[in-house]
Short mmCIF file of N, CA and C in Angstrom, two decimals:
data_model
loop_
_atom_site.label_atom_id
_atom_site.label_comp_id
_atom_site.label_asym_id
_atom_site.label_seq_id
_atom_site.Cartn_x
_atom_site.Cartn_y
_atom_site.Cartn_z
N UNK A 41 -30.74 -45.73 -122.47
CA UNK A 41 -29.63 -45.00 -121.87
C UNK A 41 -30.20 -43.90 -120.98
N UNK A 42 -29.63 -43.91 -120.05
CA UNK A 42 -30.25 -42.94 -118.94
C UNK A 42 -28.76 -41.30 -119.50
N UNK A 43 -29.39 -40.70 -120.45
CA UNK A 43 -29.09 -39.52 -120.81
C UNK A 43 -29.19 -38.29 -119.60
N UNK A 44 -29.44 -38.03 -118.48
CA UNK A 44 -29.77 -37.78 -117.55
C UNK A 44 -28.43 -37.66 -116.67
N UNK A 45 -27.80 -38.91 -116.45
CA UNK A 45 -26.47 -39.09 -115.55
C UNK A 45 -25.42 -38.39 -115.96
N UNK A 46 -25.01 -37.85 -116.57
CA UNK A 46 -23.73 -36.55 -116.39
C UNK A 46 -24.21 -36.13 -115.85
N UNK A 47 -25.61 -35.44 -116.17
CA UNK A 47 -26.08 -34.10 -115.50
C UNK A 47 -26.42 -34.14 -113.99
N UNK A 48 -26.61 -35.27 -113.63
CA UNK A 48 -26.56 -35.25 -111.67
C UNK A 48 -25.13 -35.90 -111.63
N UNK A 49 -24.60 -36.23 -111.97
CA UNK A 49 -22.59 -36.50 -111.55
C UNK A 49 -21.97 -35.19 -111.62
N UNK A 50 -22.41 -34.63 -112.89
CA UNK A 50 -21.95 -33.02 -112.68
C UNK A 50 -22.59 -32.57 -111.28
N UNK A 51 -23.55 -32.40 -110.96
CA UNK A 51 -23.91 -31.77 -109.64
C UNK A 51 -23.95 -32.49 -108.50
N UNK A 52 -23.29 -33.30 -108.46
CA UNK A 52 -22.63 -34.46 -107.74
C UNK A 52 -21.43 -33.60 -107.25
N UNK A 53 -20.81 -33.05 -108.49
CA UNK A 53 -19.33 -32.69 -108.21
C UNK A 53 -19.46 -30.76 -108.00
N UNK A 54 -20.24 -30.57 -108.38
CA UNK A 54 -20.38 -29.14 -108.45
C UNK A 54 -21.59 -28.98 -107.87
N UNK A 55 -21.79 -28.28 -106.53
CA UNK A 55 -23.09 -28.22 -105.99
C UNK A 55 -24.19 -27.05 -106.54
N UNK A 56 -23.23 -26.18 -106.97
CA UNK A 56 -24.06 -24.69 -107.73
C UNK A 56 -24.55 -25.24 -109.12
N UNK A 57 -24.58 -25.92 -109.72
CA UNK A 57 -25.36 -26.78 -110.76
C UNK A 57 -26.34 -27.36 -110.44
N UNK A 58 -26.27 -27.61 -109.00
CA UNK A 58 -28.01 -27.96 -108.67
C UNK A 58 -29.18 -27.12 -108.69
N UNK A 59 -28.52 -25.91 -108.56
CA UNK A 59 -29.43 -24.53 -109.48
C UNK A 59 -30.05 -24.58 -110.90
N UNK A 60 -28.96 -24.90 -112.00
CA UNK A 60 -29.43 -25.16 -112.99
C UNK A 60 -30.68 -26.05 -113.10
N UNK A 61 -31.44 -25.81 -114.07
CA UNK A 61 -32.54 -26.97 -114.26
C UNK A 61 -31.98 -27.44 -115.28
N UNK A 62 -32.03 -29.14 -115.40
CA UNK A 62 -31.47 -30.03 -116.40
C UNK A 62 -31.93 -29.62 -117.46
N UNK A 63 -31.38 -30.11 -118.78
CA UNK A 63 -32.39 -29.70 -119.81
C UNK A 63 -33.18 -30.79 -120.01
N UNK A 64 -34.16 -30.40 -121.27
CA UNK A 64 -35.48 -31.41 -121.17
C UNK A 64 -34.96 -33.07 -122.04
N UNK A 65 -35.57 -33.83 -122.26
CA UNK A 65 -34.96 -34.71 -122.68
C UNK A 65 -34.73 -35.13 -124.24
N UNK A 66 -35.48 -34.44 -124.95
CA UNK A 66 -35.15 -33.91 -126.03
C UNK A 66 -34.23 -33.51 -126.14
N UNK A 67 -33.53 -32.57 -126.11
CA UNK A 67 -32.60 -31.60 -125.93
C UNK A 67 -30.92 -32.26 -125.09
N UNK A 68 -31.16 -33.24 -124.56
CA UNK A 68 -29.77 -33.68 -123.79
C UNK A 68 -29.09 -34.31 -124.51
N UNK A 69 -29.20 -34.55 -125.59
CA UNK A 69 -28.24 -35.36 -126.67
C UNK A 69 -27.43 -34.27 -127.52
N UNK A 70 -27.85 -32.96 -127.60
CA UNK A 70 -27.18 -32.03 -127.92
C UNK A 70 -26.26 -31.29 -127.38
N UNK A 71 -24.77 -31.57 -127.94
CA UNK A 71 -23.18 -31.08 -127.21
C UNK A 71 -23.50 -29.57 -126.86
N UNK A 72 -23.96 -28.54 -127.96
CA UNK A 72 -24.39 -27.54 -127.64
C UNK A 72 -25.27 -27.05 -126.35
N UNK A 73 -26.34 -27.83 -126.18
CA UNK A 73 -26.86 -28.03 -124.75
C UNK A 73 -26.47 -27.92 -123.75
N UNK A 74 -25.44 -29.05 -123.75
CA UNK A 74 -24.64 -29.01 -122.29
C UNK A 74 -23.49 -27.77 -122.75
N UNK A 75 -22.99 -27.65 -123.70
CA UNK A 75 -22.34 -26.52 -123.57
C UNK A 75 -22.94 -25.17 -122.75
N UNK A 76 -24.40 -24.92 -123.16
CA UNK A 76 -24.79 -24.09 -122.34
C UNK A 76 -25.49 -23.44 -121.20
N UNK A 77 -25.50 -25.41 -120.73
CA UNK A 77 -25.73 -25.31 -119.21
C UNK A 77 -24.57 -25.59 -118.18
N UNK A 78 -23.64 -25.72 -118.93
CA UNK A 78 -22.55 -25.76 -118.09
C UNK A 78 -21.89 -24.40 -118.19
N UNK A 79 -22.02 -23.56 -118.88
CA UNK A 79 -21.51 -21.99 -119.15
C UNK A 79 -21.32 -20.89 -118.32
N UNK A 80 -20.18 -20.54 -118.34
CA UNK A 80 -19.48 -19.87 -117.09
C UNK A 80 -20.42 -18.83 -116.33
N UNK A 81 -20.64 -18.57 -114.99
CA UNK A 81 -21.45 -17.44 -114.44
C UNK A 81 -20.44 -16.46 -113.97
N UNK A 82 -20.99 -14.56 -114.22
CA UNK A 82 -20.63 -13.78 -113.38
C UNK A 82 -20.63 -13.54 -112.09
N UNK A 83 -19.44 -13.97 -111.39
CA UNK A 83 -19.64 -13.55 -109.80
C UNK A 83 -18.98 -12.49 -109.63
N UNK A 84 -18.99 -11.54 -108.61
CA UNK A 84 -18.54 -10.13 -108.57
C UNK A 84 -17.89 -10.01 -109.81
N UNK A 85 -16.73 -9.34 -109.65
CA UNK A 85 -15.86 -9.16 -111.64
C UNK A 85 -14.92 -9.84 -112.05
N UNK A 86 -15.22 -11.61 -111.60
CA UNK A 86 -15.03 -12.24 -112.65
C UNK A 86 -15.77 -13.34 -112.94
N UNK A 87 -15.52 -14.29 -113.76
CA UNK A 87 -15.92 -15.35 -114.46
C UNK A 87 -15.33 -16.41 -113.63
N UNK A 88 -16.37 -17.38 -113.38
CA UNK A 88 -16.22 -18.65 -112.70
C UNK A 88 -16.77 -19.70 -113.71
N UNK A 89 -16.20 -20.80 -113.96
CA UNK A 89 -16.80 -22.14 -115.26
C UNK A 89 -16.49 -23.33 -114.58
N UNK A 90 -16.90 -25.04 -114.85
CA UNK A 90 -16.65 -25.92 -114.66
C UNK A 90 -16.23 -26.42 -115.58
N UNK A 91 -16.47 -25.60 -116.68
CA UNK A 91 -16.08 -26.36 -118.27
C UNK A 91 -14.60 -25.11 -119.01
N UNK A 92 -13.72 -24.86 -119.04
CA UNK A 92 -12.65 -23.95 -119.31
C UNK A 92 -12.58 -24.89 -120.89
N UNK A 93 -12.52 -23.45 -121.77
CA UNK A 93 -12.21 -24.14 -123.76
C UNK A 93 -10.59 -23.75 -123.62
N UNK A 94 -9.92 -24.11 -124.45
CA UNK A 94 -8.85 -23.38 -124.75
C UNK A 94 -8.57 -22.93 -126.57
N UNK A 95 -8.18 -21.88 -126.47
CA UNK A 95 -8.07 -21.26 -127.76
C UNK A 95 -6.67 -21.95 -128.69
N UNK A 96 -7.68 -22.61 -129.47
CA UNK A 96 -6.50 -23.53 -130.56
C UNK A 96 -5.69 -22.85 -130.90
N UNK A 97 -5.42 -21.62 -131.53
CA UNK A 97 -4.54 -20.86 -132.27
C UNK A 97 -3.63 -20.29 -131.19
N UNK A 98 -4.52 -20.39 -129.58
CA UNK A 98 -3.38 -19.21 -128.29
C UNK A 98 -3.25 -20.44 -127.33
N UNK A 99 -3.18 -21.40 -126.91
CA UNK A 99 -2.77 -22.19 -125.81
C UNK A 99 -2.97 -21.69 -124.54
N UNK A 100 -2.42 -20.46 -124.68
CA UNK A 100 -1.61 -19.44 -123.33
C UNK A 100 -3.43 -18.86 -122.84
N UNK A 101 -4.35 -19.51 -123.79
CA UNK A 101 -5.75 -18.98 -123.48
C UNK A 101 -6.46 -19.99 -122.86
N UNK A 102 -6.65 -20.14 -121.59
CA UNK A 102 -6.57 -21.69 -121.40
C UNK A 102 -7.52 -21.91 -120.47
N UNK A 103 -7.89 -20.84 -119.94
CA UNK A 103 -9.18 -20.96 -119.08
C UNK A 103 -9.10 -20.86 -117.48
N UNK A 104 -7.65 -21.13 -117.33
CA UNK A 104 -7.56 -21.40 -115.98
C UNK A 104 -7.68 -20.07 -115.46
N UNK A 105 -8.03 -19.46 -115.35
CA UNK A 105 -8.19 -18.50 -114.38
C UNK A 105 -9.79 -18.17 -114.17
N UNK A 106 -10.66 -19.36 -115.21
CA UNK A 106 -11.88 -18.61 -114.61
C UNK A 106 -12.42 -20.18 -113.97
N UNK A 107 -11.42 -21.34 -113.66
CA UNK A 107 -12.23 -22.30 -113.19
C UNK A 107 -12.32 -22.11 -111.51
N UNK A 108 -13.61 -22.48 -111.60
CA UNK A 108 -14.03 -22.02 -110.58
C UNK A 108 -14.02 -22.86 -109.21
N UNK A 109 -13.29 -24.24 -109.76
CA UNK A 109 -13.11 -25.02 -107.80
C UNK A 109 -11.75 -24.62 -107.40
N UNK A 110 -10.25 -23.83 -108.76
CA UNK A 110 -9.78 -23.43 -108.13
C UNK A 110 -9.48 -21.83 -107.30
N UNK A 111 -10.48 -21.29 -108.50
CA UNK A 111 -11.22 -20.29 -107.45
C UNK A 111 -11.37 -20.28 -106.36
N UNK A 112 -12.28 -21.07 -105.51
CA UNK A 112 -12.73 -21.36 -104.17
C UNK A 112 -11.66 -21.94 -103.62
N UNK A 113 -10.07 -22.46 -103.87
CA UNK A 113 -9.82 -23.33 -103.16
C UNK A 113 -8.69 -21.80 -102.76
N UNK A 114 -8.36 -20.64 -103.78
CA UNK A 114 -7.40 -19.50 -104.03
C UNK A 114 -6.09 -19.99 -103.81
N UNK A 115 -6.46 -20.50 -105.70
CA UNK A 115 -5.04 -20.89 -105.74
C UNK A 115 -4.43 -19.71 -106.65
N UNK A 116 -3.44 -19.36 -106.74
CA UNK A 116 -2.66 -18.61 -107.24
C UNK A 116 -2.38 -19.30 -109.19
N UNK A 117 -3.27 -18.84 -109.70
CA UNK A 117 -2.94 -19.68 -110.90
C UNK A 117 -1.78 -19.11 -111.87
N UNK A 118 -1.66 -18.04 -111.50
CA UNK A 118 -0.91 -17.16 -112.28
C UNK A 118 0.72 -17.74 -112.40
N UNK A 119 0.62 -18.69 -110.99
CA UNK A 119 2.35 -19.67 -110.89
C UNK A 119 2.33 -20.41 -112.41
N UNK A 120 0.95 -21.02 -112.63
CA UNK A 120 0.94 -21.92 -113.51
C UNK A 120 0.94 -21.51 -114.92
N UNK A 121 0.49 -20.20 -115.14
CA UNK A 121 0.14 -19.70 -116.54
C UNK A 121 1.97 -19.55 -116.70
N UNK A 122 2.72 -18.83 -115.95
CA UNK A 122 4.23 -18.83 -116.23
C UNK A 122 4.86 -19.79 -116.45
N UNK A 123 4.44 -20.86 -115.66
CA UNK A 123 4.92 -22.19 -116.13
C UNK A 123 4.76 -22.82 -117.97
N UNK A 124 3.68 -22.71 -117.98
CA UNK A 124 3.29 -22.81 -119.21
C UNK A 124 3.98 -21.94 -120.00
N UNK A 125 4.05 -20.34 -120.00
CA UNK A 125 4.38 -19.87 -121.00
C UNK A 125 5.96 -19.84 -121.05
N UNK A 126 6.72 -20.00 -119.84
CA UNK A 126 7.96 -20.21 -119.36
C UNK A 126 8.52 -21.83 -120.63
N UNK A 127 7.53 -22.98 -120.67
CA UNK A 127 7.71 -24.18 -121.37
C UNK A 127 7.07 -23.79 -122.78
N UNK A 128 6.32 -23.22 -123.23
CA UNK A 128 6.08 -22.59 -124.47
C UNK A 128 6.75 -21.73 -125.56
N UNK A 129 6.82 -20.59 -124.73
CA UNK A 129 7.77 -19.74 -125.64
C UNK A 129 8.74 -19.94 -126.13
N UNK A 130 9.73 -20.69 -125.38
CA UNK A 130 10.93 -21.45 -126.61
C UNK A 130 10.41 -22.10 -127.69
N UNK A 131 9.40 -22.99 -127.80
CA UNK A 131 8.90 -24.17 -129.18
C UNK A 131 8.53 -23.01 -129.92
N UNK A 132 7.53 -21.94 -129.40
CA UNK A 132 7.05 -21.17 -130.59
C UNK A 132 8.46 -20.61 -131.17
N UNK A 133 9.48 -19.82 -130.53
CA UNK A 133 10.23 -19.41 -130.91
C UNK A 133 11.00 -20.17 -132.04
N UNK A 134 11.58 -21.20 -131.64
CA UNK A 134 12.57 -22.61 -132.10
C UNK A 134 11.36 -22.55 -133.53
N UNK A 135 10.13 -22.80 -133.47
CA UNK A 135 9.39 -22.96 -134.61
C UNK A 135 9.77 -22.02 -135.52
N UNK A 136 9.14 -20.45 -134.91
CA UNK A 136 9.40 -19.66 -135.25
C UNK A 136 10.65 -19.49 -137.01
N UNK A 137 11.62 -19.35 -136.22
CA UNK A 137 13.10 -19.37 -136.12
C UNK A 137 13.06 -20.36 -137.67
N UNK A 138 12.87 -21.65 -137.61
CA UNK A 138 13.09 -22.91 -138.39
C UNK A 138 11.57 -23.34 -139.21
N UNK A 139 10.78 -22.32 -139.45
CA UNK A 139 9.65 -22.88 -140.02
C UNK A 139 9.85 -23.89 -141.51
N UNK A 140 11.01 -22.93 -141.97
CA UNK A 140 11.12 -23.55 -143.45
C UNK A 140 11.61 -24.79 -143.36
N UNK A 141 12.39 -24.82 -142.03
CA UNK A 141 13.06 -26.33 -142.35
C UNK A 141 11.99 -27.60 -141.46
N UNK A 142 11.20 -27.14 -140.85
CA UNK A 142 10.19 -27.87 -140.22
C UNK A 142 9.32 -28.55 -140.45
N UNK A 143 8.53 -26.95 -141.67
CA UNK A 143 7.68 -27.50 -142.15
C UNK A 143 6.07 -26.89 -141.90
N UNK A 144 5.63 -26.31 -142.58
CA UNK A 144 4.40 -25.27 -142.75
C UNK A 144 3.35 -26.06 -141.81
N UNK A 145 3.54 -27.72 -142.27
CA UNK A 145 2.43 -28.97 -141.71
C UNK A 145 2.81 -29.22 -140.35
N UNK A 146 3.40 -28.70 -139.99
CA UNK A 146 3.88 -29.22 -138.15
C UNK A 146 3.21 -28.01 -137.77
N UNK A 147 2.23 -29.14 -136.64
CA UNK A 147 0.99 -28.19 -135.86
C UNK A 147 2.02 -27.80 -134.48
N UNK A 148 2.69 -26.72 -134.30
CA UNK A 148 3.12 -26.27 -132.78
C UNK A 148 2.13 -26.18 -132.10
N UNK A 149 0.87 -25.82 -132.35
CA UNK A 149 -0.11 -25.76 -130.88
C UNK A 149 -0.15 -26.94 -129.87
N UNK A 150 0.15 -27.98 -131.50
CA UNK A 150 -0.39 -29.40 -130.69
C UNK A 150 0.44 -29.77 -129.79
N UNK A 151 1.57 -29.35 -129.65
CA UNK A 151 2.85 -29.54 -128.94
C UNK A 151 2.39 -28.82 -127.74
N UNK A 152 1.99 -27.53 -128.20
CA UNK A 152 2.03 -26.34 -126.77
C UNK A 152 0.83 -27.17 -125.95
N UNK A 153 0.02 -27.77 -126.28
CA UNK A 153 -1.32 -28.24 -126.04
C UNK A 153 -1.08 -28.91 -124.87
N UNK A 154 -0.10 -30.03 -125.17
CA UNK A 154 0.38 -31.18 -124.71
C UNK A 154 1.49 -30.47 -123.37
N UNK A 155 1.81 -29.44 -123.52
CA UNK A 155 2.73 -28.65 -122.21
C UNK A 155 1.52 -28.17 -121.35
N UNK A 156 0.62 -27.41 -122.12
CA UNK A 156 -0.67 -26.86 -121.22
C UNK A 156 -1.32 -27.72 -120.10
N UNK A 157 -2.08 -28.79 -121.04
CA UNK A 157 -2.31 -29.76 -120.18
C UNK A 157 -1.32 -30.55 -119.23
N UNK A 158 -0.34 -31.14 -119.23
CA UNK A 158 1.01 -30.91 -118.26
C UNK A 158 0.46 -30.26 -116.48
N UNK A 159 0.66 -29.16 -117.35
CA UNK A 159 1.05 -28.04 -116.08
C UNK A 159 -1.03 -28.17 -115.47
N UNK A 160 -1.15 -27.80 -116.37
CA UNK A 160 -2.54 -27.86 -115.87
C UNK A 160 -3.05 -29.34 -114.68
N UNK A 161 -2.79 -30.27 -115.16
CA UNK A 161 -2.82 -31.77 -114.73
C UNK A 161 -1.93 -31.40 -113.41
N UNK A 162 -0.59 -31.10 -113.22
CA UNK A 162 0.49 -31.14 -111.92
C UNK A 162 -0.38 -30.24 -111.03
N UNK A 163 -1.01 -29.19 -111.43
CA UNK A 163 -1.41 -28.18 -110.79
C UNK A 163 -3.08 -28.82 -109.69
N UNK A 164 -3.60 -29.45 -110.52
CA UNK A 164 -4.62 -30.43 -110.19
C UNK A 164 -4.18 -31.57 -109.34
N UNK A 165 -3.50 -32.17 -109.98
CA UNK A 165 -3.08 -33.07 -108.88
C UNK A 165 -2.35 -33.00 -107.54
N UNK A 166 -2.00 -31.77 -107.14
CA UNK A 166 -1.65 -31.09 -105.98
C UNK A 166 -2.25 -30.54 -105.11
N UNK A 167 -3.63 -30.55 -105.60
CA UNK A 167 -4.47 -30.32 -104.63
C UNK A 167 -5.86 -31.35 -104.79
N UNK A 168 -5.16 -32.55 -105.15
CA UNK A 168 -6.12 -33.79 -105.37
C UNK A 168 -7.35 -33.79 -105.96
N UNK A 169 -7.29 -33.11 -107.21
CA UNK A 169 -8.19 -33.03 -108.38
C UNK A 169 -7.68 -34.06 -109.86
N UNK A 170 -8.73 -34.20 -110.43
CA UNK A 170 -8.15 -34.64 -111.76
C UNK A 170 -8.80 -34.24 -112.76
N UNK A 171 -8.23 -34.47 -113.79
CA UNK A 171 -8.49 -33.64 -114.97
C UNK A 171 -9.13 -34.33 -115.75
N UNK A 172 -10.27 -34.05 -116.66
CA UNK A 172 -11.06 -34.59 -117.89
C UNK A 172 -10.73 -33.38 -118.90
N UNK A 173 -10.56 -34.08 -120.31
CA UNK A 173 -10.52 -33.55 -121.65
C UNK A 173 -11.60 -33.18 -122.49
N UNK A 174 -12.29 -32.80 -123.22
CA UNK A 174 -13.41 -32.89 -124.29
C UNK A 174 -12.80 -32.17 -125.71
N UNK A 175 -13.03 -33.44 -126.48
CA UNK A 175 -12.36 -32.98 -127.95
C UNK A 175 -13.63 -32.73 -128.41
N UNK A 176 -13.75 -31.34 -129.06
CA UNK A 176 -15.16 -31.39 -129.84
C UNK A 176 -14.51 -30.35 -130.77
N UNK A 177 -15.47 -29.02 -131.10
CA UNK A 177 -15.19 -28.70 -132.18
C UNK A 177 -13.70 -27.84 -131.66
N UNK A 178 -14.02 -27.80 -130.13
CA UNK A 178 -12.97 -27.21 -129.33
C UNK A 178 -12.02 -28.09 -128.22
N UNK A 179 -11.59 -27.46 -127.69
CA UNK A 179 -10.51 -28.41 -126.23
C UNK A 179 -11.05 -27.86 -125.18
N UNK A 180 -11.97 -28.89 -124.86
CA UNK A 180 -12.37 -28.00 -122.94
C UNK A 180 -11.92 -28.95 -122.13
N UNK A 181 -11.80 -28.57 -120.80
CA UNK A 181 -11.18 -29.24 -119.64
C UNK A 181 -12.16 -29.05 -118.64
N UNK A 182 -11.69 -29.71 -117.33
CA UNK A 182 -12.75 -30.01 -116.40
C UNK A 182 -11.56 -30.46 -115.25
N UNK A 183 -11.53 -29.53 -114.03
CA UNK A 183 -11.37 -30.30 -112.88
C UNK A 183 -12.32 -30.92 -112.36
N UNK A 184 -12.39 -31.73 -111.63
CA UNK A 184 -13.25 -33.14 -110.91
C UNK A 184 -12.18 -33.41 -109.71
N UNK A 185 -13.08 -33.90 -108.78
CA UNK A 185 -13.09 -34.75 -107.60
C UNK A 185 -11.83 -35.96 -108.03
N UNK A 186 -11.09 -36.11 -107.16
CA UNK A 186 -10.85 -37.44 -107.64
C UNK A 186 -11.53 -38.80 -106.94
N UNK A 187 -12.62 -39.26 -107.65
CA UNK A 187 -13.40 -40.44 -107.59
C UNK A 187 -13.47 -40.82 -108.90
N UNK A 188 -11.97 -42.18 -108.74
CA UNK A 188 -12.55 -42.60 -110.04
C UNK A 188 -13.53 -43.47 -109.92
N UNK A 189 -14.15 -44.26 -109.78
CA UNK A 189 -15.74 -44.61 -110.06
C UNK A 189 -16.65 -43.76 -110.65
N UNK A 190 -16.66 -42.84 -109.97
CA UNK A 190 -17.96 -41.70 -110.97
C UNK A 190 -17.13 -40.99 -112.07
N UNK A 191 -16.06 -40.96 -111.96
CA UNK A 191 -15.36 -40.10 -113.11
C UNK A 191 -15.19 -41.30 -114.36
N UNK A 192 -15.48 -42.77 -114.03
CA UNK A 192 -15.11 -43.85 -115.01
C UNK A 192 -16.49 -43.97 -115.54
N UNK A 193 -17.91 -43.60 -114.46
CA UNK A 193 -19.22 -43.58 -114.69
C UNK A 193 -19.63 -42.52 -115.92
N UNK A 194 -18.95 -40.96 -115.54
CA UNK A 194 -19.11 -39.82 -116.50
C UNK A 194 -18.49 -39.93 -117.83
N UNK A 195 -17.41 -40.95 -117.41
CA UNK A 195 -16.72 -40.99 -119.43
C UNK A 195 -17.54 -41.72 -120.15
N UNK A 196 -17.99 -42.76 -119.81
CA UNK A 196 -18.66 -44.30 -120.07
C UNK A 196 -20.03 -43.84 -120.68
N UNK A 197 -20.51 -42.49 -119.38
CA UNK A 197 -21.75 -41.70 -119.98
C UNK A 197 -21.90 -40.97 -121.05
N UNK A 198 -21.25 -39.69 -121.22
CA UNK A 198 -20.77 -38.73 -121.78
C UNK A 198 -20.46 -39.59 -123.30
N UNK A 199 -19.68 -40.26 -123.51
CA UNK A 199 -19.16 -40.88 -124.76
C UNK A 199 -20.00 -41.64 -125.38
N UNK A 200 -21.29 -41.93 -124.49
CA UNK A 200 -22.14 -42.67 -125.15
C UNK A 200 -23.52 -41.63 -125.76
N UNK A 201 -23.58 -40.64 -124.99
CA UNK A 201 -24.39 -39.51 -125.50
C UNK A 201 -23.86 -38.68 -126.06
N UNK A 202 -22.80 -38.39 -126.55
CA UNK A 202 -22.27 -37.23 -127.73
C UNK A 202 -21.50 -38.15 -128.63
N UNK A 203 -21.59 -39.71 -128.71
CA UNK A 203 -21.09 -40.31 -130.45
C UNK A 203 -21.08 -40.06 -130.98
N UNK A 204 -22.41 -39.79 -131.79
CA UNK A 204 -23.13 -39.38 -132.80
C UNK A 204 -22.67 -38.05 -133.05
N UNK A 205 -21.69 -37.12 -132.51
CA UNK A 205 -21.24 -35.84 -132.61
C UNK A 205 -19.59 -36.04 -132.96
N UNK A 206 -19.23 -37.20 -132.60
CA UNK A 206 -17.90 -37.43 -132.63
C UNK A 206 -17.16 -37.10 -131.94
N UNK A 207 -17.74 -36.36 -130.62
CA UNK A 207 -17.00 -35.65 -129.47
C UNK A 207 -16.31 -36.82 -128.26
N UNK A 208 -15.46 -36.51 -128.51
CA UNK A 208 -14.75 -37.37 -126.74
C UNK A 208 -14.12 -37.04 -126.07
N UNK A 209 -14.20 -37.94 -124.60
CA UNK A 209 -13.47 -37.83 -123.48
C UNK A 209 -12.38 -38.04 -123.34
N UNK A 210 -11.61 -37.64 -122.52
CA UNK A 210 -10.62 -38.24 -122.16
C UNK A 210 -10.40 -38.02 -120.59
N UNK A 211 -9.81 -39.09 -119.38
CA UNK A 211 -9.55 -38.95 -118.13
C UNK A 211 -7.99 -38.98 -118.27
N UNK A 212 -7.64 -37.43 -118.20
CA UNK A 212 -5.90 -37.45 -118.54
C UNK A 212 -5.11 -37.74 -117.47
N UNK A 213 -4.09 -38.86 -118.30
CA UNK A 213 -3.06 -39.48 -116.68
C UNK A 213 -1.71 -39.17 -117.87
N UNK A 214 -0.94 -38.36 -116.87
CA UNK A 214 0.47 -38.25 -117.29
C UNK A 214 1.30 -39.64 -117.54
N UNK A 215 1.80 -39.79 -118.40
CA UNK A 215 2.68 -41.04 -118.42
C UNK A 215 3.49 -41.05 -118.43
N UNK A 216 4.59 -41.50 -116.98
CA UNK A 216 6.25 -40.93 -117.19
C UNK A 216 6.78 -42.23 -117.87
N UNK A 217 7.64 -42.12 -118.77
CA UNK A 217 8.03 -43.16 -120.13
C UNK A 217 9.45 -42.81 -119.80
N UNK A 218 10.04 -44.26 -119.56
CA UNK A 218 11.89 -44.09 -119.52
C UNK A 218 12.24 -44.19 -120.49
N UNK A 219 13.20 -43.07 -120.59
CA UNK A 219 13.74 -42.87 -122.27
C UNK A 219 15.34 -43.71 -122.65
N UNK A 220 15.20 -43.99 -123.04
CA UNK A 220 16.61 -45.34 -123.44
C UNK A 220 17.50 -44.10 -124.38
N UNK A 221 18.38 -44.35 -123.95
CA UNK A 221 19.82 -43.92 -124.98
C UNK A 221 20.80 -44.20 -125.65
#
């Protein structure tokens, strides 16, 4: 397995990663690794990343404001964080409100999760990006190019070098589903 290929598809897609030096080859099978060569840099006073986590317990923590291609492109992300919390705050509330009758075991994040990514995805796809997932011990995201060939190359990769961790990809496509009544 050529363990190697994320790491030039990533700088394929991100040219300031060609700065980074790969790690050694020992070392590239470890999620932690790439966690911390992909790890956000200080530019003037703020934070720029290719890899955004989101905070399981806050949703509303989501990264987008420090990714950094829509940085460069100045997009106004702040439309989108309202969006989100605009489609959020009712479920927490409604949860809120009805826990007892709900149910202690009903995960609301996972719900808010599923709005985040949403908005996040519309927001991407409007300026002809697409979105990748990483389930690991956390939820990180990734805008990308849209080429699917190398983005079908990076899952195919990626999933075959972090198995053994149990970590996966995902290339998220909205699915509009007609609802019968």
């Amino acid at each position: 397995m050529d363990d190697k290929k994320i790491f030039k598809i990533l700088q394929g897609w991100f040219p300031l990663l060609e700065q980074r030096e790969i790690p050694k080859k020992k070392h590239r099978h470890f999620f932690q690794q790439f966690l911390e060569w992909m790890a956000a840099e200080k530019v003037a006073n703020h934070f720029q990343a290719y890899l955004m986590s989101i905070d399981s317990e806050n949703p509303h923590e989501n990264g987008l404001e420090r990714c950094a291609i829509l940085q460069h492109m100045n997009i106004d992300m702040g439309l989108t964080q309202q969006k989100i919390r605009k489609r959020t705050m009712p479920l927490y509330e409604h949860y809120k409100k009805h826990k007892e009758t709900i149910g202690k075991y009903y995960n609301v994040n996972a719900q808010a999760f599923d709005i985040v990514f949403e908005e996040i995805y519309a927001l991407l796809k409007s300026q002809n990006l697409e979105l990748l997932i990483i389930y690991a011990e956390a939820a990180y995201w990734m805008a990308v190019p849209k080429e699917d060939v190398e983005i079908h190359k990076f899952c195919k990769s990626f999933s075959k070098q972090f198995k053994d961790d149990a970590i996966c990809i995902e290339h998220y496509i909205k699915l509009d589903c007609l609802r019968s009544t």
